[in-house]
């Protein structure tokens, strides 16, 4: 057995502190990408992302935090934006890289923990979180907001598309507007500019699930 596979067998989280979602599931995120596509892995970019991008609201270097198999990041890169997609699931990243190569799209994907973005040593003008924030429990959000803050340019924009509490039964965490405002507030260097009702498409919702689309500025 190689050193790397021995390490992964001993620690499926590869030395990373597992997230609350992983602790609850008892499995690393990577397991979601083995077998049938995960519920969120719809094989196309989210309509909200396409709409916002076509309105020209992505600019500069773009970070997609928790990019999964990359459809949103690939869409943005196909528009000519410089995009880095990061995720902790190596299998998802491998699929994303295969798509990029098959489609001839110039893009970067990297295995990076969204709680530890600062070591990237890079800054981004626009950051996308599509379906990541709502996987974090309340006690994880301050660390996540700080990590995002460490790589977002002053006056840069963070877009969060997350399940909303309009459907309180939707998981992992149906998010209230207040929870977004608590996680991203002037005391930690963020200003929520807008939170609008939207839809988050999944493999199981014909017209998408109720979502919030939040526009948040780095101050
Ligand atoms: C619900 S999926 C959404 C994936 C993708 N954004 C999409 O819309 O298809 C959440 C993604 O976040 C990734 N993820 C979870 N915790 C993470 C972390 N701490 N750092 C980076 N990625 C993480 C998971 O592996 C998964 O791919």
PDB file of C-alpha atoms and ligand atoms in Angstrom:
ATOM      1  CA  UNK A   1       0.000   0.000   0.000  1.00  0.00           C
ATOM      2  CA  UNK A   2       1.362   3.447  -0.868  1.00  0.00           C
ATOM      3  CA  UNK A   3       2.023   6.056   1.792  1.00  0.00           C
ATOM      4  CA  UNK A   4      -0.868   8.166   0.421  1.00  0.00           C
ATOM      5  CA  UNK A   5      -3.486   5.376   0.358  1.00  0.00           C
ATOM      6  CA  UNK A   6      -2.392   4.214   3.818  1.00  0.00           C
ATOM      7  CA  UNK A   7      -2.953   7.767   5.078  1.00  0.00           C
ATOM      8  CA  UNK A   8      -6.399   8.035   3.432  1.00  0.00           C
ATOM      9  CA  UNK A   9      -7.418   4.609   4.760  1.00  0.00           C
ATOM     10  CA  UNK A  10      -6.360   5.616   8.271  1.00  0.00           C
ATOM     11  CA  UNK A  11      -7.942   9.043   8.026  1.00  0.00           C
ATOM     12  CA  UNK A  12     -10.639   9.495   5.366  1.00  0.00           C
ATOM     13  CA  UNK A  13     -10.508  13.248   6.083  1.00  0.00           C
ATOM     14  CA  UNK A  14      -6.851  13.452   5.028  1.00  0.00           C
ATOM     15  CA  UNK A  15      -5.749  15.210   8.223  1.00  0.00           C
ATOM     16  CA  UNK A  16      -8.475  17.843   7.874  1.00  0.00           C
ATOM     17  CA  UNK A  17     -10.837  18.601  10.752  1.00  0.00           C
ATOM     18  CA  UNK A  18     -14.158  17.062   9.567  1.00  0.00           C
ATOM     19  CA  UNK A  19     -17.033  19.494   9.165  1.00  0.00           C
ATOM     20  CA  UNK A  20     -20.233  19.131  11.235  1.00  0.00           C
ATOM     21  CA  UNK A  21     -21.909  17.658   8.154  1.00  0.00           C
ATOM     22  CA  UNK A  22     -19.210  15.016   7.808  1.00  0.00           C
ATOM     23  CA  UNK A  23     -19.357  14.187  11.518  1.00  0.00           C
ATOM     24  CA  UNK A  24     -23.130  13.762  11.278  1.00  0.00           C
ATOM     25  CA  UNK A  25     -22.894  11.625   8.138  1.00  0.00           C
ATOM     26  CA  UNK A  26     -19.873   9.705   9.457  1.00  0.00           C
ATOM     27  CA  UNK A  27     -18.400  10.039   5.977  1.00  0.00           C
ATOM     28  CA  UNK A  28     -16.147  12.510   4.192  1.00  0.00           C
ATOM     29  CA  UNK A  29     -17.690  14.710   1.501  1.00  0.00           C
ATOM     30  CA  UNK A  30     -15.820  12.705  -1.103  1.00  0.00           C
ATOM     31  CA  UNK A  31     -18.165   9.739  -0.492  1.00  0.00           C
ATOM     32  CA  UNK A  32     -21.035  11.812  -1.973  1.00  0.00           C
ATOM     33  CA  UNK A  33     -19.314  11.590  -5.346  1.00  0.00           C
ATOM     34  CA  UNK A  34     -18.991   7.790  -5.451  1.00  0.00           C
ATOM     35  CA  UNK A  35     -21.832   6.064  -7.319  1.00  0.00           C
ATOM     36  CA  UNK A  36     -24.940   7.916  -8.490  1.00  0.00           C
ATOM     37  CA  UNK A  37     -24.768  11.713  -8.832  1.00  0.00           C
ATOM     38  CA  UNK A  38     -25.432  13.558  -5.572  1.00  0.00           C
ATOM     39  CA  UNK A  39     -28.803  15.374  -5.272  1.00  0.00           C
ATOM     40  CA  UNK A  40     -27.186  18.772  -5.972  1.00  0.00           C
ATOM     41  CA  UNK A  41     -25.066  17.520  -8.866  1.00  0.00           C
ATOM     42  CA  UNK A  42     -27.491  18.534 -11.624  1.00  0.00           C
ATOM     43  CA  UNK A  43     -25.071  18.489 -14.561  1.00  0.00           C
ATOM     44  CA  UNK A  44     -25.576  22.151 -15.438  1.00  0.00           C
ATOM     45  CA  UNK A  45     -24.969  25.497 -13.753  1.00  0.00           C
ATOM     46  CA  UNK A  46     -27.595  26.825 -11.376  1.00  0.00           C
ATOM     47  CA  UNK A  47     -30.060  29.194 -13.121  1.00  0.00           C
ATOM     48  CA  UNK A  48     -29.379  31.873 -10.502  1.00  0.00           C
ATOM     49  CA  UNK A  49     -25.660  31.772 -11.300  1.00  0.00           C
ATOM     50  CA  UNK A  50     -26.306  31.929 -15.061  1.00  0.00           C
ATOM     51  CA  UNK A  51     -28.670  34.884 -14.583  1.00  0.00           C
ATOM     52  CA  UNK A  52     -26.292  36.855 -12.358  1.00  0.00           C
ATOM     53  CA  UNK A  53     -23.354  36.121 -14.645  1.00  0.00           C
ATOM     54  CA  UNK A  54     -25.253  37.205 -17.744  1.00  0.00           C
ATOM     55  CA  UNK A  55     -26.032  40.477 -15.961  1.00  0.00           C
ATOM     56  CA  UNK A  56     -22.263  41.017 -15.720  1.00  0.00           C
ATOM     57  CA  UNK A  57     -22.164  40.753 -11.939  1.00  0.00           C
ATOM     58  CA  UNK A  58     -19.084  38.519 -11.787  1.00  0.00           C
ATOM     59  CA  UNK A  59     -15.820  40.367 -12.288  1.00  0.00           C
ATOM     60  CA  UNK A  60     -12.098  39.987 -11.727  1.00  0.00           C
ATOM     61  CA  UNK A  61     -10.668  36.789 -10.309  1.00  0.00           C
ATOM     62  CA  UNK A  62     -13.455  34.457  -9.179  1.00  0.00           C
ATOM     63  CA  UNK A  63     -13.386  31.850  -6.419  1.00  0.00           C
ATOM     64  CA  UNK A  64     -16.023  29.100  -6.307  1.00  0.00           C
ATOM     65  CA  UNK A  65     -15.962  27.757  -2.736  1.00  0.00           C
ATOM     66  CA  UNK A  66     -17.182  24.153  -2.578  1.00  0.00           C
ATOM     67  CA  UNK A  67     -17.324  23.865  -6.360  1.00  0.00           C
ATOM     68  CA  UNK A  68     -18.318  20.177  -6.498  1.00  0.00           C
ATOM     69  CA  UNK A  69     -18.054  18.812 -10.032  1.00  0.00           C
ATOM     70  CA  UNK A  70     -17.630  22.348 -11.280  1.00  0.00           C
ATOM     71  CA  UNK A  71     -20.676  23.274 -13.402  1.00  0.00           C
ATOM     72  CA  UNK A  72     -20.975  26.800 -11.973  1.00  0.00           C
ATOM     73  CA  UNK A  73     -17.229  27.446 -12.107  1.00  0.00           C
ATOM     74  CA  UNK A  74     -17.017  26.070 -15.651  1.00  0.00           C
ATOM     75  CA  UNK A  75     -19.887  28.283 -16.770  1.00  0.00           C
ATOM     76  CA  UNK A  76     -18.145  31.374 -15.373  1.00  0.00           C
ATOM     77  CA  UNK A  77     -14.819  30.379 -16.946  1.00  0.00           C
ATOM     78  CA  UNK A  78     -16.552  29.784 -20.292  1.00  0.00           C
ATOM     79  CA  UNK A  79     -17.529  33.481 -20.179  1.00  0.00           C
ATOM     80  CA  UNK A  80     -13.847  34.396 -20.030  1.00  0.00           C
ATOM     81  CA  UNK A  81     -13.534  34.901 -16.273  1.00  0.00           C
ATOM     82  CA  UNK A  82     -10.472  33.684 -14.407  1.00  0.00           C
ATOM     83  CA  UNK A  83     -11.863  31.059 -12.026  1.00  0.00           C
ATOM     84  CA  UNK A  84     -10.509  28.894  -9.236  1.00  0.00           C
ATOM     85  CA  UNK A  85     -12.838  26.178  -7.940  1.00  0.00           C
ATOM     86  CA  UNK A  86     -11.966  24.648  -4.581  1.00  0.00           C
ATOM     87  CA  UNK A  87     -13.410  21.658  -2.804  1.00  0.00           C
ATOM     88  CA  UNK A  88     -12.381  19.036  -0.257  1.00  0.00           C
ATOM     89  CA  UNK A  89     -13.740  16.171  -2.386  1.00  0.00           C
ATOM     90  CA  UNK A  90     -10.949  14.918  -4.645  1.00  0.00           C
ATOM     91  CA  UNK A  91     -13.391  12.791  -6.661  1.00  0.00           C
ATOM     92  CA  UNK A  92     -15.523  15.853  -7.449  1.00  0.00           C
ATOM     93  CA  UNK A  93     -12.408  17.777  -8.476  1.00  0.00           C
ATOM     94  CA  UNK A  94     -11.300  14.948 -10.767  1.00  0.00           C
ATOM     95  CA  UNK A  95     -14.717  15.010 -12.472  1.00  0.00           C
ATOM     96  CA  UNK A  96     -14.540  18.813 -12.747  1.00  0.00           C
ATOM     97  CA  UNK A  97     -11.090  18.652 -14.349  1.00  0.00           C
ATOM     98  CA  UNK A  98     -12.294  16.021 -16.838  1.00  0.00           C
ATOM     99  CA  UNK A  99     -15.214  18.264 -17.828  1.00  0.00           C
ATOM    100  CA  UNK A 100     -12.875  21.236 -18.272  1.00  0.00           C
ATOM    101  CA  UNK A 101     -10.582  19.230 -20.489  1.00  0.00           C
ATOM    102  CA  UNK A 102     -13.463  17.739 -22.541  1.00  0.00           C
ATOM    103  CA  UNK A 103     -14.984  21.210 -23.035  1.00  0.00           C
ATOM    104  CA  UNK A 104     -11.648  22.942 -23.661  1.00  0.00           C
ATOM    105  CA  UNK A 105     -12.217  25.402 -20.813  1.00  0.00           C
ATOM    106  CA  UNK A 106      -9.272  27.091 -19.118  1.00  0.00           C
ATOM    107  CA  UNK A 107      -9.883  26.888 -15.362  1.00  0.00           C
ATOM    108  CA  UNK A 108      -8.169  25.853 -12.120  1.00  0.00           C
ATOM    109  CA  UNK A 109      -9.520  23.346  -9.600  1.00  0.00           C
ATOM    110  CA  UNK A 110      -7.744  22.695  -6.316  1.00  0.00           C
ATOM    111  CA  UNK A 111      -8.232  20.625  -3.180  1.00  0.00           C
ATOM    112  CA  UNK A 112      -8.532  23.342  -0.555  1.00  0.00           C
ATOM    113  CA  UNK A 113     -10.504  23.490   2.695  1.00  0.00           C
ATOM    114  CA  UNK A 114     -12.839  26.501   2.648  1.00  0.00           C
ATOM    115  CA  UNK A 115     -11.978  27.050   6.304  1.00  0.00           C
ATOM    116  CA  UNK A 116      -8.332  27.526   5.336  1.00  0.00           C
ATOM    117  CA  UNK A 117      -8.312  29.796   2.317  1.00  0.00           C
ATOM    118  CA  UNK A 118      -5.732  32.299   3.535  1.00  0.00           C
ATOM    119  CA  UNK A 119      -2.731  30.025   2.752  1.00  0.00           C
ATOM    120  CA  UNK A 120      -3.744  30.239  -0.921  1.00  0.00           C
ATOM    121  CA  UNK A 121      -2.121  33.671  -0.817  1.00  0.00           C
ATOM    122  CA  UNK A 122      -4.528  34.924  -3.477  1.00  0.00           C
ATOM    123  CA  UNK A 123      -7.281  37.512  -3.553  1.00  0.00           C
ATOM    124  CA  UNK A 124     -10.581  37.349  -5.449  1.00  0.00           C
ATOM    125  CA  UNK A 125     -12.920  40.078  -6.634  1.00  0.00           C
ATOM    126  CA  UNK A 126     -15.946  37.783  -6.697  1.00  0.00           C
ATOM    127  CA  UNK A 127     -16.617  34.707  -4.586  1.00  0.00           C
ATOM    128  CA  UNK A 128     -19.418  32.212  -5.138  1.00  0.00           C
ATOM    129  CA  UNK A 129     -20.830  29.907  -2.496  1.00  0.00           C
ATOM    130  CA  UNK A 130     -23.446  27.707  -4.099  1.00  0.00           C
ATOM    131  CA  UNK A 131     -24.752  25.219  -1.561  1.00  0.00           C
ATOM    132  CA  UNK A 132     -21.802  25.283   0.836  1.00  0.00           C
ATOM    133  CA  UNK A 133     -22.883  27.778   3.513  1.00  0.00           C
ATOM    134  CA  UNK A 134     -26.052  25.810   4.248  1.00  0.00           C
ATOM    135  CA  UNK A 135     -23.961  22.722   5.106  1.00  0.00           C
ATOM    136  CA  UNK A 136     -22.292  24.511   8.020  1.00  0.00           C
ATOM    137  CA  UNK A 137     -23.691  24.588  11.554  1.00  0.00           C
ATOM    138  CA  UNK A 138     -23.963  27.971  13.280  1.00  0.00           C
ATOM    139  CA  UNK A 139     -20.743  27.472  15.266  1.00  0.00           C
ATOM    140  CA  UNK A 140     -18.727  26.908  12.051  1.00  0.00           C
ATOM    141  CA  UNK A 141     -19.920  30.043  10.280  1.00  0.00           C
ATOM    142  CA  UNK A 142     -17.677  32.649  11.978  1.00  0.00           C
ATOM    143  CA  UNK A 143     -14.555  30.694  10.936  1.00  0.00           C
ATOM    144  CA  UNK A 144     -15.918  30.310   7.411  1.00  0.00           C
ATOM    145  CA  UNK A 145     -16.742  34.025   7.096  1.00  0.00           C
ATOM    146  CA  UNK A 146     -13.219  34.889   8.328  1.00  0.00           C
ATOM    147  CA  UNK A 147     -11.623  32.459   5.870  1.00  0.00           C
ATOM    148  CA  UNK A 148     -13.627  33.917   2.962  1.00  0.00           C
ATOM    149  CA  UNK A 149     -12.725  37.388   4.171  1.00  0.00           C
ATOM    150  CA  UNK A 150      -9.020  36.568   4.011  1.00  0.00           C
ATOM    151  CA  UNK A 151      -9.214  36.051   0.226  1.00  0.00           C
ATOM    152  CA  UNK A 152     -11.897  38.570  -0.825  1.00  0.00           C
ATOM    153  CA  UNK A 153     -10.774  41.963  -2.130  1.00  0.00           C
ATOM    154  CA  UNK A 154     -11.920  45.113  -0.366  1.00  0.00           C
ATOM    155  CA  UNK A 155     -15.253  45.997  -2.075  1.00  0.00           C
ATOM    156  CA  UNK A 156     -15.324  42.497  -3.537  1.00  0.00           C
ATOM    157  CA  UNK A 157     -18.579  40.564  -3.707  1.00  0.00           C
ATOM    158  CA  UNK A 158     -19.632  37.264  -2.201  1.00  0.00           C
ATOM    159  CA  UNK A 159     -22.718  35.545  -3.604  1.00  0.00           C
ATOM    160  CA  UNK A 160     -24.356  32.916  -1.416  1.00  0.00           C
ATOM    161  CA  UNK A 161     -27.060  30.674  -2.867  1.00  0.00           C
ATOM    162  CA  UNK A 162     -28.484  28.560  -0.045  1.00  0.00           C
ATOM    163  CA  UNK A 163     -31.626  26.685   0.930  1.00  0.00           C
ATOM    164  CA  UNK A 164     -34.074  29.007   2.667  1.00  0.00           C
ATOM    165  CA  UNK A 165     -36.270  28.536   5.712  1.00  0.00           C
ATOM    166  CA  UNK A 166     -39.312  29.046   3.455  1.00  0.00           C
ATOM    167  CA  UNK A 167     -39.115  25.234   3.393  1.00  0.00           C
ATOM    168  CA  UNK A 168     -38.099  24.475   6.991  1.00  0.00           C
ATOM    169  CA  UNK A 169     -37.762  20.755   6.235  1.00  0.00           C
ATOM    170  CA  UNK A 170     -34.993  21.091   3.711  1.00  0.00           C
ATOM    171  CA  UNK A 171     -31.468  20.120   4.722  1.00  0.00           C
ATOM    172  CA  UNK A 172     -28.725  20.255   5.732  1.00  0.00           C
ATOM    173  CA  UNK A 173     -29.691  23.633   7.294  1.00  0.00           C
ATOM    174  CA  UNK A 174     -32.597  25.750   6.014  1.00  0.00           C
ATOM    175  CA  UNK A 175     -31.152  29.259   6.385  1.00  0.00           C
ATOM    176  CA  UNK A 176     -33.002  32.326   7.652  1.00  0.00           C
ATOM    177  CA  UNK A 177     -32.179  35.831   6.400  1.00  0.00           C
ATOM    178  CA  UNK A 178     -31.165  36.658   9.966  1.00  0.00           C
ATOM    179  CA  UNK A 179     -28.613  33.813   9.970  1.00  0.00           C
ATOM    180  CA  UNK A 180     -27.006  35.270   6.829  1.00  0.00           C
ATOM    181  CA  UNK A 181     -26.893  38.712   8.470  1.00  0.00           C
ATOM    182  CA  UNK A 182     -25.368  37.280  11.650  1.00  0.00           C
ATOM    183  CA  UNK A 183     -22.708  35.323   9.744  1.00  0.00           C
ATOM    184  CA  UNK A 184     -21.758  38.278   7.520  1.00  0.00           C
ATOM    185  CA  UNK A 185     -21.885  41.595   9.347  1.00  0.00           C
ATOM    186  CA  UNK A 186     -19.861  44.822   9.611  1.00  0.00           C
ATOM    187  CA  UNK A 187     -18.101  43.618  12.767  1.00  0.00           C
ATOM    188  CA  UNK A 188     -16.434  40.834  10.767  1.00  0.00           C
ATOM    189  CA  UNK A 189     -15.900  42.910   7.638  1.00  0.00           C
ATOM    190  CA  UNK A 190     -18.981  42.105   5.593  1.00  0.00           C
ATOM    191  CA  UNK A 191     -22.077  44.024   4.580  1.00  0.00           C
ATOM    192  CA  UNK A 192     -25.167  42.202   3.324  1.00  0.00           C
ATOM    193  CA  UNK A 193     -26.318  44.273   0.337  1.00  0.00           C
ATOM    194  CA  UNK A 194     -29.333  42.169  -0.625  1.00  0.00           C
ATOM    195  CA  UNK A 195     -31.059  38.886   0.120  1.00  0.00           C
ATOM    196  CA  UNK A 196     -33.591  37.847  -2.510  1.00  0.00           C
ATOM    197  CA  UNK A 197     -35.791  34.765  -2.774  1.00  0.00           C
ATOM    198  CA  UNK A 198     -34.560  32.399  -5.469  1.00  0.00           C
ATOM    199  CA  UNK A 199     -34.562  28.712  -6.393  1.00  0.00           C
ATOM    200  CA  UNK A 200     -31.843  26.114  -5.931  1.00  0.00           C
ATOM    201  CA  UNK A 201     -32.196  23.309  -8.432  1.00  0.00           C
ATOM    202  CA  UNK A 202     -31.628  19.734  -7.297  1.00  0.00           C
ATOM    203  CA  UNK A 203     -32.141  16.354  -8.912  1.00  0.00           C
ATOM    204  CA  UNK A 204     -35.299  15.951  -6.792  1.00  0.00           C
ATOM    205  CA  UNK A 205     -37.096  19.291  -7.179  1.00  0.00           C
ATOM    206  CA  UNK A 206     -38.750  19.860 -10.529  1.00  0.00           C
ATOM    207  CA  UNK A 207     -38.728  23.642 -10.153  1.00  0.00           C
ATOM    208  CA  UNK A 208     -35.945  23.926  -7.613  1.00  0.00           C
ATOM    209  CA  UNK A 209     -36.159  24.316  -3.849  1.00  0.00           C
ATOM    210  CA  UNK A 210     -36.759  27.661  -2.088  1.00  0.00           C
ATOM    211  CA  UNK A 211     -33.471  29.480  -1.680  1.00  0.00           C
ATOM    212  CA  UNK A 212     -31.939  32.812  -0.770  1.00  0.00           C
ATOM    213  CA  UNK A 213     -29.589  34.565  -3.144  1.00  0.00           C
ATOM    214  CA  UNK A 214     -27.482  36.864  -0.973  1.00  0.00           C
ATOM    215  CA  UNK A 215     -25.208  39.586  -2.294  1.00  0.00           C
ATOM    216  CA  UNK A 216     -22.605  40.414   0.340  1.00  0.00           C
ATOM    217  CA  UNK A 217     -19.817  43.004   0.083  1.00  0.00           C
ATOM    218  CA  UNK A 218     -16.395  42.874   1.693  1.00  0.00           C
ATOM    219  CA  UNK A 219     -15.807  46.146   3.547  1.00  0.00           C
TER     220      UNK A 219
HETATM  221  C1  LIG B   1     -24.008  20.808  -1.673  1.00  0.00           C
HETATM  222  S1  LIG B   1     -22.453  20.605  -2.482  1.00  0.00           S
HETATM  223  C2  LIG B   1     -22.495  21.900  -3.702  1.00  0.00           C
HETATM  224  C3  LIG B   1     -21.492  21.685  -4.798  1.00  0.00           C
HETATM  225  C4  LIG B   1     -21.483  22.729  -5.910  1.00  0.00           C
HETATM  226  N1  LIG B   1     -21.286  24.071  -5.429  1.00  0.00           N
HETATM  227  C5  LIG B   1     -22.737  22.643  -6.727  1.00  0.00           C
HETATM  228  O1  LIG B   1     -23.501  23.609  -6.730  1.00  0.00           O
HETATM  229  O2  LIG B   1     -22.938  21.602  -7.372  1.00  0.00           O
HETATM  230  C6  LIG B   1     -21.307  21.250  -1.270  1.00  0.00           C
HETATM  231  C7  LIG B   1     -19.876  21.080  -1.721  1.00  0.00           C
HETATM  232  O3  LIG B   1     -19.009  21.693  -0.775  1.00  0.00           O
HETATM  233  C8  LIG B   1     -17.894  20.853  -0.558  1.00  0.00           C
HETATM  234  N2  LIG B   1     -17.359  21.154   0.782  1.00  0.00           N
HETATM  235  C9  LIG B   1     -17.896  20.852   1.982  1.00  0.00           C
HETATM  236  N3  LIG B   1     -17.125  21.304   2.989  1.00  0.00           N
HETATM  237  C10 LIG B   1     -16.082  21.939   2.395  1.00  0.00           C
HETATM  238  C11 LIG B   1     -14.954  22.629   2.892  1.00  0.00           C
HETATM  239  N4  LIG B   1     -14.729  22.747   4.211  1.00  0.00           N
HETATM  240  N5  LIG B   1     -14.093  23.148   2.003  1.00  0.00           N
HETATM  241  C12 LIG B   1     -14.289  23.032   0.658  1.00  0.00           C
HETATM  242  N6  LIG B   1     -15.338  22.389   0.137  1.00  0.00           N
HETATM  243  C13 LIG B   1     -16.225  21.849   0.989  1.00  0.00           C
HETATM  244  C14 LIG B   1     -18.430  19.443  -0.705  1.00  0.00           C
HETATM  245  O4  LIG B   1     -17.430  18.505  -1.004  1.00  0.00           O
HETATM  246  C15 LIG B   1     -19.420  19.624  -1.842  1.00  0.00           C
HETATM  247  O5  LIG B   1     -18.802  19.425  -3.083  1.00  0.00           O
END
